mmCIF file of C-alpha atoms and ligand atoms in Angstrom:
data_model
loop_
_atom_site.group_PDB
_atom_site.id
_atom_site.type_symbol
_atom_site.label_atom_id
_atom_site.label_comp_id
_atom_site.label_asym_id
_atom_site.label_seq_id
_atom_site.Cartn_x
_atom_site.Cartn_y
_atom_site.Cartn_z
ATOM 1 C CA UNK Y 1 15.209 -8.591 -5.945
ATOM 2 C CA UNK Y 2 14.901 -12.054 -6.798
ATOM 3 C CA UNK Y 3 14.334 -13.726 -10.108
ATOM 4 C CA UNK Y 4 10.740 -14.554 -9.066
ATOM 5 C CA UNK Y 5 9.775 -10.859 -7.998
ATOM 6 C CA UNK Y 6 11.331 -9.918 -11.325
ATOM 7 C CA UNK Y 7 8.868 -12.403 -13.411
ATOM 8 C CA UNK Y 8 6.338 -10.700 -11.013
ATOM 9 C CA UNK Y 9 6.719 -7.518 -12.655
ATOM 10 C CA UNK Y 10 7.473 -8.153 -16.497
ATOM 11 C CA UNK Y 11 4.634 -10.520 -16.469
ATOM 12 C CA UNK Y 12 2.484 -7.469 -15.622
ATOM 13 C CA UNK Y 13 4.129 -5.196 -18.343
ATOM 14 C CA UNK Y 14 5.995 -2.982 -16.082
ATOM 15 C CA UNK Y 15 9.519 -2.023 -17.319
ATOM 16 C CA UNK Y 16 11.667 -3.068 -14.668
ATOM 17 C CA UNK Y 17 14.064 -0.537 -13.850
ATOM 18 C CA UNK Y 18 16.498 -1.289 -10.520
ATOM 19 C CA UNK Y 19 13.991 1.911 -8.938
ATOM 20 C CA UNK Y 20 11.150 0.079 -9.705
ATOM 21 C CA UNK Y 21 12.444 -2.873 -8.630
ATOM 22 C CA UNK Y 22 13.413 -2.007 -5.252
ATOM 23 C CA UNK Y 23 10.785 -0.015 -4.451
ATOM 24 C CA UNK Y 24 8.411 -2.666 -4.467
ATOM 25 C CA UNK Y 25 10.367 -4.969 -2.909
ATOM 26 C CA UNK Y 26 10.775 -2.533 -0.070
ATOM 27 C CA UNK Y 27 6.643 -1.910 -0.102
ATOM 28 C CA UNK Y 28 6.467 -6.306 0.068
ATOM 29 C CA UNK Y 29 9.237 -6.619 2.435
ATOM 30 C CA UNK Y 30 8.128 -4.612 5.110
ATOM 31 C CA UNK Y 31 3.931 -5.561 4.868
ATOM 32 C CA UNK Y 32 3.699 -2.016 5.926
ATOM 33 C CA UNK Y 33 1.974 1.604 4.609
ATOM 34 C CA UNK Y 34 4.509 3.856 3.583
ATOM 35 C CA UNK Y 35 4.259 7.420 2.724
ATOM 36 C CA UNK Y 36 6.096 8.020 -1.086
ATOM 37 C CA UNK Y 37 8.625 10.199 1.074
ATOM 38 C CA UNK Y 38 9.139 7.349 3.680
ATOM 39 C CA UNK Y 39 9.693 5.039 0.873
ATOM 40 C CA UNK Y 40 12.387 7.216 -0.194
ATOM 41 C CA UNK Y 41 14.298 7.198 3.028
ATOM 42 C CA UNK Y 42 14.371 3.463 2.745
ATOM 43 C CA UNK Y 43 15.860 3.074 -0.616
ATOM 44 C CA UNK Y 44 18.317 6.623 -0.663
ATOM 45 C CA UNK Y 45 20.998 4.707 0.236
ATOM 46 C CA UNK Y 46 20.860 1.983 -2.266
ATOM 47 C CA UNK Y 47 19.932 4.071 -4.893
ATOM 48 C CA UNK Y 48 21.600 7.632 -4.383
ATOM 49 C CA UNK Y 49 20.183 10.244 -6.495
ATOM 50 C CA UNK Y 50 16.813 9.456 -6.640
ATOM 51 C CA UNK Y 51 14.695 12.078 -6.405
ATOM 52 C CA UNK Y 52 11.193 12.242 -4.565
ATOM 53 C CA UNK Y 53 9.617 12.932 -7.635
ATOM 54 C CA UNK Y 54 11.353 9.392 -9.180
ATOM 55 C CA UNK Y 55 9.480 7.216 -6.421
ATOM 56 C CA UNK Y 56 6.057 9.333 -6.836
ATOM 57 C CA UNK Y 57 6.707 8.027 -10.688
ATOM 58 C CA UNK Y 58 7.818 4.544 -9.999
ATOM 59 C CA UNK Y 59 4.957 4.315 -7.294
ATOM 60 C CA UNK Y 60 2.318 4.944 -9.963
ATOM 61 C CA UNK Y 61 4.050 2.793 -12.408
ATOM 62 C CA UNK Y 62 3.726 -0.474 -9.592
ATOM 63 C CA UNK Y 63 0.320 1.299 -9.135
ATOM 64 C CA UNK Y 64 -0.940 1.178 -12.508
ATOM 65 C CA UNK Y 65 0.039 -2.577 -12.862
ATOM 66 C CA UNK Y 66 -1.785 -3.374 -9.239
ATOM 67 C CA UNK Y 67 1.426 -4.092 -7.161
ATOM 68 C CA UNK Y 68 0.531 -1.198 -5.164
ATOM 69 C CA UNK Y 69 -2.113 0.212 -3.697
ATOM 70 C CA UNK Y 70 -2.509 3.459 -2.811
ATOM 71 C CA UNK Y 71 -4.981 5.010 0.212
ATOM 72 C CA UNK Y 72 -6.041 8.147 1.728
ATOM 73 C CA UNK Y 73 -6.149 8.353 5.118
ATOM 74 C CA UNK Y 74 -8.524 10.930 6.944
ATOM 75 C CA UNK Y 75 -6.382 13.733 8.018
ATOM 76 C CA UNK Y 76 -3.515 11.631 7.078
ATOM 77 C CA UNK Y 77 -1.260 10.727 4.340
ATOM 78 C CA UNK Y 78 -1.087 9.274 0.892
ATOM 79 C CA UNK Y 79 0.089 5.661 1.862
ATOM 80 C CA UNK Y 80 1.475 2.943 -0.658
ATOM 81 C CA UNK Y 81 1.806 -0.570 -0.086
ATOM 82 C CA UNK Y 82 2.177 -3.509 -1.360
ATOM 83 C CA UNK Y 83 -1.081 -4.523 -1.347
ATOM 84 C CA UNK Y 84 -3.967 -4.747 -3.535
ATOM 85 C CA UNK Y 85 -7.319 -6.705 -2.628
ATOM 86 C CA UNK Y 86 -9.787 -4.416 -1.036
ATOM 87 C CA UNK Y 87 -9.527 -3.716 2.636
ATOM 88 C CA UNK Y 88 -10.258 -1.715 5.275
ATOM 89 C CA UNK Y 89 -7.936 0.116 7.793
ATOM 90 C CA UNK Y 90 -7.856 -0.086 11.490
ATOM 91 C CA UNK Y 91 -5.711 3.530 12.529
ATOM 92 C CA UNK Y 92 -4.865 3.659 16.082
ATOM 93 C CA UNK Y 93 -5.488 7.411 16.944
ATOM 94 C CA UNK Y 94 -2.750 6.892 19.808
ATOM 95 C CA UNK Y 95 0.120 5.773 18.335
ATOM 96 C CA UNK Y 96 -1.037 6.420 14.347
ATOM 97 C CA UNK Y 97 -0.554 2.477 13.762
ATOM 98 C CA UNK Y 98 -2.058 0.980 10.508
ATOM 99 C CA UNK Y 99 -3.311 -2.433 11.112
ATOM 100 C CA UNK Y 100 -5.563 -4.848 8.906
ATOM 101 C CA UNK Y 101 -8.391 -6.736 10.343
ATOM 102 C CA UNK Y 102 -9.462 -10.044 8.707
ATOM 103 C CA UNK Y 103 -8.810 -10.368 4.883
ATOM 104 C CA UNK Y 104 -12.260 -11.397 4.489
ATOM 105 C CA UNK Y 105 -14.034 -8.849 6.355
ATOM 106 C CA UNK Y 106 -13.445 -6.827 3.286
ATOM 107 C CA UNK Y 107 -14.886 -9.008 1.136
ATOM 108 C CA UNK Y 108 -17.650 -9.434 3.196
ATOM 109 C CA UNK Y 109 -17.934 -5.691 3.438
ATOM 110 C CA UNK Y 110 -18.394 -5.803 -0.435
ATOM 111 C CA UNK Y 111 -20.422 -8.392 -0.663
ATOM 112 C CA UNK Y 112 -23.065 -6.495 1.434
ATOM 113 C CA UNK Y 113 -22.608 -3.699 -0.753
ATOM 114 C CA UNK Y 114 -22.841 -5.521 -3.876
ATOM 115 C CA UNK Y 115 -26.619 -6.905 -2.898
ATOM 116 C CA UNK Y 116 -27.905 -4.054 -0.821
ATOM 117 C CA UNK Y 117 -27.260 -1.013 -3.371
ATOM 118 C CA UNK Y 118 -29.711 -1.933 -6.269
ATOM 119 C CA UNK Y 119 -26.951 -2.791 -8.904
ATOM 120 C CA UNK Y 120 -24.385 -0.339 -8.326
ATOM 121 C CA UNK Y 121 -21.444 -1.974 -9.069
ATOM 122 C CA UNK Y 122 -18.119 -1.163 -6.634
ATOM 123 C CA UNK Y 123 -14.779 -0.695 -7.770
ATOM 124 C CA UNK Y 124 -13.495 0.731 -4.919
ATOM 125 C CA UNK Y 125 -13.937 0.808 -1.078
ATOM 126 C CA UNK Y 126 -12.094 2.688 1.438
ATOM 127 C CA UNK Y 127 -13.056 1.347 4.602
ATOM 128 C CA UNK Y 128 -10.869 3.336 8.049
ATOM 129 C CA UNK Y 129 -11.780 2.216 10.917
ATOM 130 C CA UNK Y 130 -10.389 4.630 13.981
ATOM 131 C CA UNK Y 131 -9.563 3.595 17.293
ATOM 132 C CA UNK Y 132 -7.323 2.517 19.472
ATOM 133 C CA UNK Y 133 -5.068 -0.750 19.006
ATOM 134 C CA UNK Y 134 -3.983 -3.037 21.298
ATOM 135 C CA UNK Y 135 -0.949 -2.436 22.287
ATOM 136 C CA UNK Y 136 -1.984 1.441 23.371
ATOM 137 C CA UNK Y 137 -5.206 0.035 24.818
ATOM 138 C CA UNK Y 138 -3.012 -2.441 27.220
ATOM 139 C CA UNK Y 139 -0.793 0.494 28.148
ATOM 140 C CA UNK Y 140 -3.699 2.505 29.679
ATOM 141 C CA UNK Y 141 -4.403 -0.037 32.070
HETATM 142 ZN ZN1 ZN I 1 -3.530 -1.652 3.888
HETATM 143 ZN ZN1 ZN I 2 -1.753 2.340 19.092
#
């Protein structure tokens, strides 16, 4: 965790425990979605002891702040990341990839929403997009 990352965090008001700490830089490390229990396999061995229930905790805590986002996945998991801006999800049904299209096809998403739903104003969009990615696609050739 670098000095910067640390900053990061206190500037947001989140009590910076080594947990904490390494969680998220594991989440902003990787640019991936992680399950809470596949964010535990990644930081058991630097931090023995921790329990499941200790990165559910810390998750929330990075959450709360919004250094994490959290989202629900049709028949899938609960996936964090280090993330927050609104976007969709592209999930390859073949190969269960997460992918992101375009950052601002999400805002343009919201946008559209914003002006076509008589004043409702969004908070939240979860956008998944199933399908099959490219790499799988290429291999069925
Ligand atoms: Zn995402
Ligand atoms: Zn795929």
């Amino acid at each position: 965790m670098g000095k910067e990352q640390i900053n990061a965090l206190q500037e947001r008001g989140v009590r910076v425990t080594p947990q904490r700490a390494h969680i998220w830089r594991v989440l902003v490390e990787s640019g991936e979605h992680f399950t809470a229990e596949e964010v535990w396999k990644r930081v058991r061995d630097t931090l023995p002891g921790l329990e499941l229930s200790t990165v559910y905790r810390s998750l929330e805590a990075l959450q709360a702040v919004g250094l994490v986002a959290d989202s629900r996945l049709p028949e899938g998991p609960r996936v964090f990341e280090a993330r927050t801006a609104l976007h969709p999800h592209l999930v390859c049904e073949s190969c269960g990839e997460i992918s992101h299209p375009e950052p601002e096809i999400g805002w343009r998403l919201l946008e559209a929403l914003s002006t076509g739903s008589g004043g409702f104003e969004v908070r939240e969009l979860h956008v998944v997009a199933k399908g099959v990615c490219p790499g799988c696609a290429g291999g069925r050739e």
